[in-house]
Amino acid sequence: QTVVTQEPSLTVSPGGTVTLTCASSTGAVTSSYYPNWFQQKPGQAPRALIYSTSNKHSWTPAQFSGSLLGDKAALTLSGVQPEDEAEYYCLLYYGGAWVFGGGTKLIVL
Amino acid sequence: QVQLSQWGAGLLKPSETLSLTCAVYGGSFSGHYWSWIRQPPGKGLEWIGEINHSGGTKYNPSLKSRVTISVDTSKNQFSLKMSSVTAADTAVYYCARGDDGGNSAGYWGQGTLVTVSS
């Protein structure tokens, strides 16, 4: 069974920069996995931020960027604001199915 | 502006069939991927499956035997059916729209809480 792994939680100071990563149990994550990233705040539906590694939706704030970092997919938040505190999920494509990571709780403190 | 609005029964007994429908407003219905995703209370997201504009489907292998996703293009709607539900299927279920180019789920419905309890 394929497992997608994210940091359970990360803490960042307001105004700082933080990078969240997304690893695959099958090996290195490449652009062929079409990494997607989502933000979810309590009581809300997830909001799409990044698709296909680094592409932003029209509504994605400029402070969010996606990339490949080593053998993982990565989401970087720059100039973090208190309202960026949320759960962040990555999603990878395995040919016949998509698999979510377990999520990273980002704490802004 | 694209909007997805979903509905369905919120309380089921074990062994019953879950049935949810998602209506799409704004944008074209054809040419996109239509997905279902769920989230058990206090837990992470789980991809259930998708159907494309040609009617082709892909399902989560762990749910494939119990899940059917279908579309009604005349109504701009798509649906999820999951048979033989148990308490483990209790979750908020979301519908979503994806596109070509690796955009899996850009637009989401509001979510429907489905509780399975005897």
PDB file of C-alpha atoms in Angstrom:
ATOM      1  CA  GLN A   1       0.000   0.000   0.000  1.00  0.00           C
ATOM      2  CA  THR A   2       1.338   3.387  -1.054  1.00  0.00           C
ATOM      3  CA  VAL A   3       1.986   5.857   1.750  1.00  0.00           C
ATOM      4  CA  VAL A   4       2.466   9.606   1.325  1.00  0.00           C
ATOM      5  CA  THR A   5       4.261  11.187   4.269  1.00  0.00           C
ATOM      6  CA  GLN A   6       4.156  14.780   5.507  1.00  0.00           C
ATOM      7  CA  GLU A   7       5.509  16.395   8.666  1.00  0.00           C
ATOM      8  CA  PRO A   8       2.789  16.067  11.340  1.00  0.00           C
ATOM      9  CA  SER A   9       3.308  19.634  12.493  1.00  0.00           C
ATOM     10  CA  LEU A  10       5.545  22.641  11.933  1.00  0.00           C
ATOM     11  CA  THR A  11       5.836  25.912  13.807  1.00  0.00           C
ATOM     12  CA  VAL A  12       6.785  29.228  12.207  1.00  0.00           C
ATOM     13  CA  SER A  13       6.983  32.795  13.454  1.00  0.00           C
ATOM     14  CA  PRO A  14       4.920  35.528  11.810  1.00  0.00           C
ATOM     15  CA  GLY A  15       6.812  36.969   8.858  1.00  0.00           C
ATOM     16  CA  GLY A  16       8.971  33.897   8.553  1.00  0.00           C
ATOM     17  CA  THR A  17       9.371  31.313   5.841  1.00  0.00           C
ATOM     18  CA  VAL A  18       8.533  27.619   6.151  1.00  0.00           C
ATOM     19  CA  THR A  19       8.764  24.634   3.818  1.00  0.00           C
ATOM     20  CA  LEU A  20       6.427  21.656   4.036  1.00  0.00           C
ATOM     21  CA  THR A  21       7.420  18.428   2.304  1.00  0.00           C
ATOM     22  CA  CYS A  22       5.656  15.430   0.802  1.00  0.00           C
ATOM     23  CA  ALA A  23       7.387  12.070   0.412  1.00  0.00           C
ATOM     24  CA  SER A  24       6.335   8.855  -1.303  1.00  0.00           C
ATOM     25  CA  SER A  25       6.903   5.337  -0.009  1.00  0.00           C
ATOM     26  CA  THR A  26       7.629   4.276  -3.607  1.00  0.00           C
ATOM     27  CA  GLY A  27      10.701   6.484  -3.947  1.00  0.00           C
ATOM     28  CA  ALA A  28      11.511   9.939  -5.250  1.00  0.00           C
ATOM     29  CA  VAL A  29       8.612  12.254  -6.045  1.00  0.00           C
ATOM     30  CA  THR A  30       8.894  13.625  -9.584  1.00  0.00           C
ATOM     31  CA  SER A  31       6.733  15.873 -11.731  1.00  0.00           C
ATOM     32  CA  SER A  32       5.015  12.723 -13.017  1.00  0.00           C
ATOM     33  CA  TYR A  33       3.252  12.488  -9.653  1.00  0.00           C
ATOM     34  CA  TYR A  34       1.604  15.872 -10.376  1.00  0.00           C
ATOM     35  CA  PRO A  35       1.896  17.070  -6.737  1.00  0.00           C
ATOM     36  CA  ASN A  36      -1.083  19.073  -5.540  1.00  0.00           C
ATOM     37  CA  TRP A  37      -1.300  21.081  -2.321  1.00  0.00           C
ATOM     38  CA  PHE A  38      -4.387  22.067  -0.309  1.00  0.00           C
ATOM     39  CA  GLN A  39      -5.039  24.274   2.691  1.00  0.00           C
ATOM     40  CA  GLN A  40      -7.801  23.441   5.168  1.00  0.00           C
ATOM     41  CA  LYS A  41      -8.963  25.556   8.074  1.00  0.00           C
ATOM     42  CA  PRO A  42     -11.205  24.171  10.838  1.00  0.00           C
ATOM     43  CA  GLY A  43     -14.787  23.658   9.739  1.00  0.00           C
ATOM     44  CA  GLN A  44     -14.051  24.519   6.114  1.00  0.00           C
ATOM     45  CA  ALA A  45     -13.660  22.578   2.899  1.00  0.00           C
ATOM     46  CA  PRO A  46     -10.101  22.302   1.623  1.00  0.00           C
ATOM     47  CA  ARG A  47      -8.869  24.998  -0.722  1.00  0.00           C
ATOM     48  CA  ALA A  48      -6.597  24.138  -3.628  1.00  0.00           C
ATOM     49  CA  LEU A  49      -3.293  26.037  -3.673  1.00  0.00           C
ATOM     50  CA  ILE A  50      -0.885  24.340  -6.082  1.00  0.00           C
ATOM     51  CA  TYR A  51      -1.230  21.751  -8.850  1.00  0.00           C
ATOM     52  CA  SER A  52       1.241  19.862 -10.997  1.00  0.00           C
ATOM     53  CA  THR A  53       4.210  20.667  -8.710  1.00  0.00           C
ATOM     54  CA  SER A  54       4.334  24.448  -9.013  1.00  0.00           C
ATOM     55  CA  ASN A  55       1.282  25.825 -10.825  1.00  0.00           C
ATOM     56  CA  LYS A  56      -0.872  28.258  -8.880  1.00  0.00           C
ATOM     57  CA  HIS A  57      -4.622  28.653  -9.145  1.00  0.00           C
ATOM     58  CA  SER A  58      -5.936  32.105  -9.914  1.00  0.00           C
ATOM     59  CA  TRP A  59      -6.786  32.581  -6.239  1.00  0.00           C
ATOM     60  CA  THR A  60      -3.516  31.312  -4.757  1.00  0.00           C
ATOM     61  CA  PRO A  61      -1.704  34.031  -2.785  1.00  0.00           C
ATOM     62  CA  ALA A  62       1.722  34.941  -4.137  1.00  0.00           C
ATOM     63  CA  GLN A  63       3.414  33.892  -0.870  1.00  0.00           C
ATOM     64  CA  PHE A  64       2.752  30.217  -1.653  1.00  0.00           C
ATOM     65  CA  SER A  65       5.048  28.330  -4.029  1.00  0.00           C
ATOM     66  CA  GLY A  66       5.490  24.689  -4.951  1.00  0.00           C
ATOM     67  CA  SER A  67       8.596  22.804  -6.045  1.00  0.00           C
ATOM     68  CA  LEU A  68      10.518  19.556  -5.962  1.00  0.00           C
ATOM     69  CA  LEU A  69      13.118  19.490  -3.215  1.00  0.00           C
ATOM     70  CA  GLY A  70      15.473  16.556  -3.330  1.00  0.00           C
ATOM     71  CA  ASP A  71      13.263  13.491  -3.589  1.00  0.00           C
ATOM     72  CA  LYS A  72      10.142  15.192  -2.244  1.00  0.00           C
ATOM     73  CA  ALA A  73       7.496  17.670  -3.287  1.00  0.00           C
ATOM     74  CA  ALA A  74       7.574  20.894  -1.313  1.00  0.00           C
ATOM     75  CA  LEU A  75       5.290  23.795  -0.453  1.00  0.00           C
ATOM     76  CA  THR A  76       6.991  26.991   0.694  1.00  0.00           C
ATOM     77  CA  LEU A  77       5.194  29.810   2.469  1.00  0.00           C
ATOM     78  CA  SER A  78       6.970  33.150   2.639  1.00  0.00           C
ATOM     79  CA  GLY A  79       6.029  36.063   4.864  1.00  0.00           C
ATOM     80  CA  VAL A  80       3.770  33.855   6.943  1.00  0.00           C
ATOM     81  CA  GLN A  81       0.682  35.516   8.419  1.00  0.00           C
ATOM     82  CA  PRO A  82      -1.372  34.366  11.431  1.00  0.00           C
ATOM     83  CA  GLU A  83      -4.206  33.474   9.038  1.00  0.00           C
ATOM     84  CA  ASP A  84      -1.941  30.921   7.357  1.00  0.00           C
ATOM     85  CA  GLU A  85      -2.300  28.685  10.412  1.00  0.00           C
ATOM     86  CA  ALA A  86      -4.086  25.636   8.994  1.00  0.00           C
ATOM     87  CA  GLU A  87      -3.729  22.021   7.964  1.00  0.00           C
ATOM     88  CA  TYR A  88      -1.929  21.492   4.664  1.00  0.00           C
ATOM     89  CA  TYR A  89      -2.334  18.361   2.546  1.00  0.00           C
ATOM     90  CA  CYS A  90      -0.370  17.130  -0.424  1.00  0.00           C
ATOM     91  CA  LEU A  91      -1.792  14.792  -3.062  1.00  0.00           C
ATOM     92  CA  LEU A  92       0.170  12.586  -5.448  1.00  0.00           C
ATOM     93  CA  TYR A  93      -0.873  10.697  -8.587  1.00  0.00           C
ATOM     94  CA  TYR A  94       0.071   7.034  -8.952  1.00  0.00           C
ATOM     95  CA  GLY A  95      -1.215   6.306 -12.414  1.00  0.00           C
ATOM     96  CA  GLY A  96      -4.512   4.784 -11.474  1.00  0.00           C
ATOM     97  CA  ALA A  97      -5.276   6.688  -8.312  1.00  0.00           C
ATOM     98  CA  TRP A  98      -4.507   9.743  -6.219  1.00  0.00           C
ATOM     99  CA  VAL A  99      -3.209   9.434  -2.657  1.00  0.00           C
ATOM    100  CA  PHE A 100      -3.298  12.126   0.021  1.00  0.00           C
ATOM    101  CA  GLY A 101      -0.601  12.701   2.565  1.00  0.00           C
ATOM    102  CA  GLY A 102      -1.538  12.672   6.221  1.00  0.00           C
ATOM    103  CA  GLY A 103      -1.399  16.455   6.476  1.00  0.00           C
ATOM    104  CA  THR A 104       0.840  19.006   8.194  1.00  0.00           C
ATOM    105  CA  LYS A 105      -0.565  21.220  10.918  1.00  0.00           C
ATOM    106  CA  LEU A 106       1.119  24.597  10.498  1.00  0.00           C
ATOM    107  CA  ILE A 107       1.269  26.600  13.694  1.00  0.00           C
ATOM    108  CA  VAL A 108       2.029  30.326  13.501  1.00  0.00           C
ATOM    109  CA  LEU A 109       3.502  31.409  16.805  1.00  0.00           C
TER     110      LEU A 109
ATOM    111  CA  GLN B   1     -17.874  31.297 -11.433  1.00  0.00           C
ATOM    112  CA  VAL B   2     -17.778  27.590 -10.754  1.00  0.00           C
ATOM    113  CA  GLN B   3     -19.795  26.306  -7.806  1.00  0.00           C
ATOM    114  CA  LEU B   4     -20.392  22.752  -6.627  1.00  0.00           C
ATOM    115  CA  SER B   5     -23.409  22.021  -4.455  1.00  0.00           C
ATOM    116  CA  GLN B   6     -23.862  18.583  -2.955  1.00  0.00           C
ATOM    117  CA  TRP B   7     -26.565  16.735  -1.078  1.00  0.00           C
ATOM    118  CA  GLY B   8     -27.579  13.301   0.180  1.00  0.00           C
ATOM    119  CA  ALA B   9     -28.707  11.308   3.183  1.00  0.00           C
ATOM    120  CA  GLY B  10     -26.768  12.200   6.311  1.00  0.00           C
ATOM    121  CA  LEU B  11     -27.640   9.235   8.525  1.00  0.00           C
ATOM    122  CA  LEU B  12     -27.354   5.609   7.464  1.00  0.00           C
ATOM    123  CA  LYS B  13     -27.533   2.255   9.179  1.00  0.00           C
ATOM    124  CA  PRO B  14     -24.771  -0.333   8.730  1.00  0.00           C
ATOM    125  CA  SER B  15     -25.092  -2.312   5.476  1.00  0.00           C
ATOM    126  CA  GLU B  16     -27.090   0.453   3.745  1.00  0.00           C
ATOM    127  CA  THR B  17     -25.964   2.251   0.587  1.00  0.00           C
ATOM    128  CA  LEU B  18     -24.582   5.773   0.731  1.00  0.00           C
ATOM    129  CA  SER B  19     -25.825   8.010  -2.065  1.00  0.00           C
ATOM    130  CA  LEU B  20     -24.614  11.567  -2.714  1.00  0.00           C
ATOM    131  CA  THR B  21     -25.111  13.935  -5.649  1.00  0.00           C
ATOM    132  CA  CYS B  22     -23.123  16.999  -6.671  1.00  0.00           C
ATOM    133  CA  ALA B  23     -24.511  19.674  -8.984  1.00  0.00           C
ATOM    134  CA  VAL B  24     -22.187  21.931 -10.962  1.00  0.00           C
ATOM    135  CA  TYR B  25     -23.027  25.560 -11.656  1.00  0.00           C
ATOM    136  CA  GLY B  26     -20.981  27.804 -13.904  1.00  0.00           C
ATOM    137  CA  GLY B  27     -18.339  26.744 -16.389  1.00  0.00           C
ATOM    138  CA  SER B  28     -18.700  23.813 -18.722  1.00  0.00           C
ATOM    139  CA  PHE B  29     -19.503  20.320 -17.457  1.00  0.00           C
ATOM    140  CA  SER B  30     -17.647  18.466 -20.167  1.00  0.00           C
ATOM    141  CA  GLY B  31     -13.894  18.321 -20.322  1.00  0.00           C
ATOM    142  CA  HIS B  32     -13.286  18.008 -16.588  1.00  0.00           C
ATOM    143  CA  TYR B  33     -12.682  15.347 -13.957  1.00  0.00           C
ATOM    144  CA  TRP B  34     -15.278  14.890 -11.210  1.00  0.00           C
ATOM    145  CA  SER B  35     -14.068  13.494  -7.905  1.00  0.00           C
ATOM    146  CA  TRP B  36     -15.235  12.405  -4.498  1.00  0.00           C
ATOM    147  CA  ILE B  37     -13.047  12.814  -1.417  1.00  0.00           C
ATOM    148  CA  ARG B  38     -13.868  12.089   2.218  1.00  0.00           C
ATOM    149  CA  GLN B  39     -12.597  13.041   5.663  1.00  0.00           C
ATOM    150  CA  PRO B  40     -13.438  11.067   8.823  1.00  0.00           C
ATOM    151  CA  PRO B  41     -13.996  13.257  11.882  1.00  0.00           C
ATOM    152  CA  GLY B  42     -10.680  14.612  13.143  1.00  0.00           C
ATOM    153  CA  LYS B  43      -8.690  12.792  10.470  1.00  0.00           C
ATOM    154  CA  GLY B  44      -7.102  13.459   7.087  1.00  0.00           C
ATOM    155  CA  LEU B  45      -8.414  13.437   3.546  1.00  0.00           C
ATOM    156  CA  GLU B  46      -8.992  10.258   1.541  1.00  0.00           C
ATOM    157  CA  TRP B  47      -9.448  10.184  -2.228  1.00  0.00           C
ATOM    158  CA  ILE B  48     -12.409   7.978  -3.188  1.00  0.00           C
ATOM    159  CA  GLY B  49     -12.440   8.164  -6.970  1.00  0.00           C
ATOM    160  CA  GLU B  50     -13.080  10.188 -10.102  1.00  0.00           C
ATOM    161  CA  ILE B  51     -14.923  10.101 -13.393  1.00  0.00           C
ATOM    162  CA  ASN B  52     -13.757  11.905 -16.505  1.00  0.00           C
ATOM    163  CA  HIS B  53     -15.636  13.619 -19.279  1.00  0.00           C
ATOM    164  CA  SER B  54     -15.767  10.395 -21.291  1.00  0.00           C
ATOM    165  CA  GLY B  55     -17.260   8.399 -18.424  1.00  0.00           C
ATOM    166  CA  GLY B  56     -14.019   6.655 -17.527  1.00  0.00           C
ATOM    167  CA  THR B  57     -13.599   5.981 -13.830  1.00  0.00           C
ATOM    168  CA  LYS B  58     -10.750   5.487 -11.392  1.00  0.00           C
ATOM    169  CA  TYR B  59     -11.238   4.339  -7.812  1.00  0.00           C
ATOM    170  CA  ASN B  60      -9.268   4.023  -4.613  1.00  0.00           C
ATOM    171  CA  PRO B  61      -8.260   0.340  -4.611  1.00  0.00           C
ATOM    172  CA  SER B  62      -9.324  -0.031  -0.977  1.00  0.00           C
ATOM    173  CA  LEU B  63     -12.875   1.113  -1.797  1.00  0.00           C
ATOM    174  CA  LYS B  64     -13.253  -0.039  -5.390  1.00  0.00           C
ATOM    175  CA  SER B  65     -15.478  -3.028  -4.659  1.00  0.00           C
ATOM    176  CA  ARG B  66     -18.119  -0.849  -2.973  1.00  0.00           C
ATOM    177  CA  VAL B  67     -17.986   2.426  -4.933  1.00  0.00           C
ATOM    178  CA  THR B  68     -19.655   3.642  -8.127  1.00  0.00           C
ATOM    179  CA  ILE B  69     -19.287   7.158  -9.534  1.00  0.00           C
ATOM    180  CA  SER B  70     -21.546   8.241 -12.357  1.00  0.00           C
ATOM    181  CA  VAL B  71     -22.476  11.392 -14.271  1.00  0.00           C
ATOM    182  CA  ASP B  72     -25.702  12.838 -15.599  1.00  0.00           C
ATOM    183  CA  THR B  73     -24.570  15.342 -18.204  1.00  0.00           C
ATOM    184  CA  SER B  74     -28.149  16.429 -18.914  1.00  0.00           C
ATOM    185  CA  LYS B  75     -28.361  17.806 -15.375  1.00  0.00           C
ATOM    186  CA  ASN B  76     -24.694  18.811 -14.901  1.00  0.00           C
ATOM    187  CA  GLN B  77     -24.549  16.439 -11.937  1.00  0.00           C
ATOM    188  CA  PHE B  78     -22.429  13.545 -10.790  1.00  0.00           C
ATOM    189  CA  SER B  79     -23.043  11.021  -8.054  1.00  0.00           C
ATOM    190  CA  LEU B  80     -21.411   8.684  -5.573  1.00  0.00           C
ATOM    191  CA  LYS B  81     -22.809   5.384  -4.387  1.00  0.00           C
ATOM    192  CA  MET B  82     -21.071   3.318  -1.724  1.00  0.00           C
ATOM    193  CA  SER B  83     -22.588   0.015  -0.700  1.00  0.00           C
ATOM    194  CA  SER B  84     -22.474  -1.935   2.559  1.00  0.00           C
ATOM    195  CA  VAL B  85     -21.421   1.004   4.707  1.00  0.00           C
ATOM    196  CA  THR B  86     -20.052   0.570   8.212  1.00  0.00           C
ATOM    197  CA  ALA B  87     -19.169   2.966  11.011  1.00  0.00           C
ATOM    198  CA  ALA B  88     -15.739   3.336   9.395  1.00  0.00           C
ATOM    199  CA  ASP B  89     -17.424   5.141   6.489  1.00  0.00           C
ATOM    200  CA  THR B  90     -18.586   7.952   8.765  1.00  0.00           C
ATOM    201  CA  ALA B  91     -17.019  11.083   7.297  1.00  0.00           C
ATOM    202  CA  VAL B  92     -17.543  14.410   5.607  1.00  0.00           C
ATOM    203  CA  TYR B  93     -17.794  13.685   1.895  1.00  0.00           C
ATOM    204  CA  TYR B  94     -16.684  16.299  -0.624  1.00  0.00           C
ATOM    205  CA  CYS B  95     -17.201  16.533  -4.360  1.00  0.00           C
ATOM    206  CA  ALA B  96     -14.591  18.308  -6.460  1.00  0.00           C
ATOM    207  CA  ARG B  97     -13.666  19.287 -10.010  1.00  0.00           C
ATOM    208  CA  GLY B  98     -10.317  18.629 -11.582  1.00  0.00           C
ATOM    209  CA  ASP B  99      -8.801  19.428 -14.946  1.00  0.00           C
ATOM    210  CA  ASP B 100      -6.150  18.167 -17.322  1.00  0.00           C
ATOM    211  CA  GLY B 101      -2.567  18.967 -16.495  1.00  0.00           C
ATOM    212  CA  GLY B 102      -2.517  17.457 -13.056  1.00  0.00           C
ATOM    213  CA  ASN B 103      -5.077  19.744 -11.473  1.00  0.00           C
ATOM    214  CA  SER B 104      -6.778  17.152  -9.306  1.00  0.00           C
ATOM    215  CA  ALA B 105      -9.365  19.173  -7.408  1.00  0.00           C
ATOM    216  CA  GLY B 106      -9.440  22.910  -7.947  1.00  0.00           C
ATOM    217  CA  TYR B 107     -13.076  23.466  -7.020  1.00  0.00           C
ATOM    218  CA  TRP B 108     -14.780  21.829  -4.035  1.00  0.00           C
ATOM    219  CA  GLY B 109     -18.299  21.349  -2.772  1.00  0.00           C
ATOM    220  CA  GLN B 110     -19.291  22.377   0.715  1.00  0.00           C
ATOM    221  CA  GLY B 111     -19.121  18.865   2.136  1.00  0.00           C
ATOM    222  CA  THR B 112     -21.787  16.522   3.496  1.00  0.00           C
ATOM    223  CA  LEU B 113     -21.481  14.767   6.828  1.00  0.00           C
ATOM    224  CA  VAL B 114     -22.550  11.144   6.548  1.00  0.00           C
ATOM    225  CA  THR B 115     -22.928   9.240   9.803  1.00  0.00           C
ATOM    226  CA  VAL B 116     -23.275   5.471   9.899  1.00  0.00           C
ATOM    227  CA  SER B 117     -24.864   4.261  13.105  1.00  0.00           C
ATOM    228  CA  SER B 118     -27.268   1.588  14.186  1.00  0.00           C
TER     229      SER B 118
END
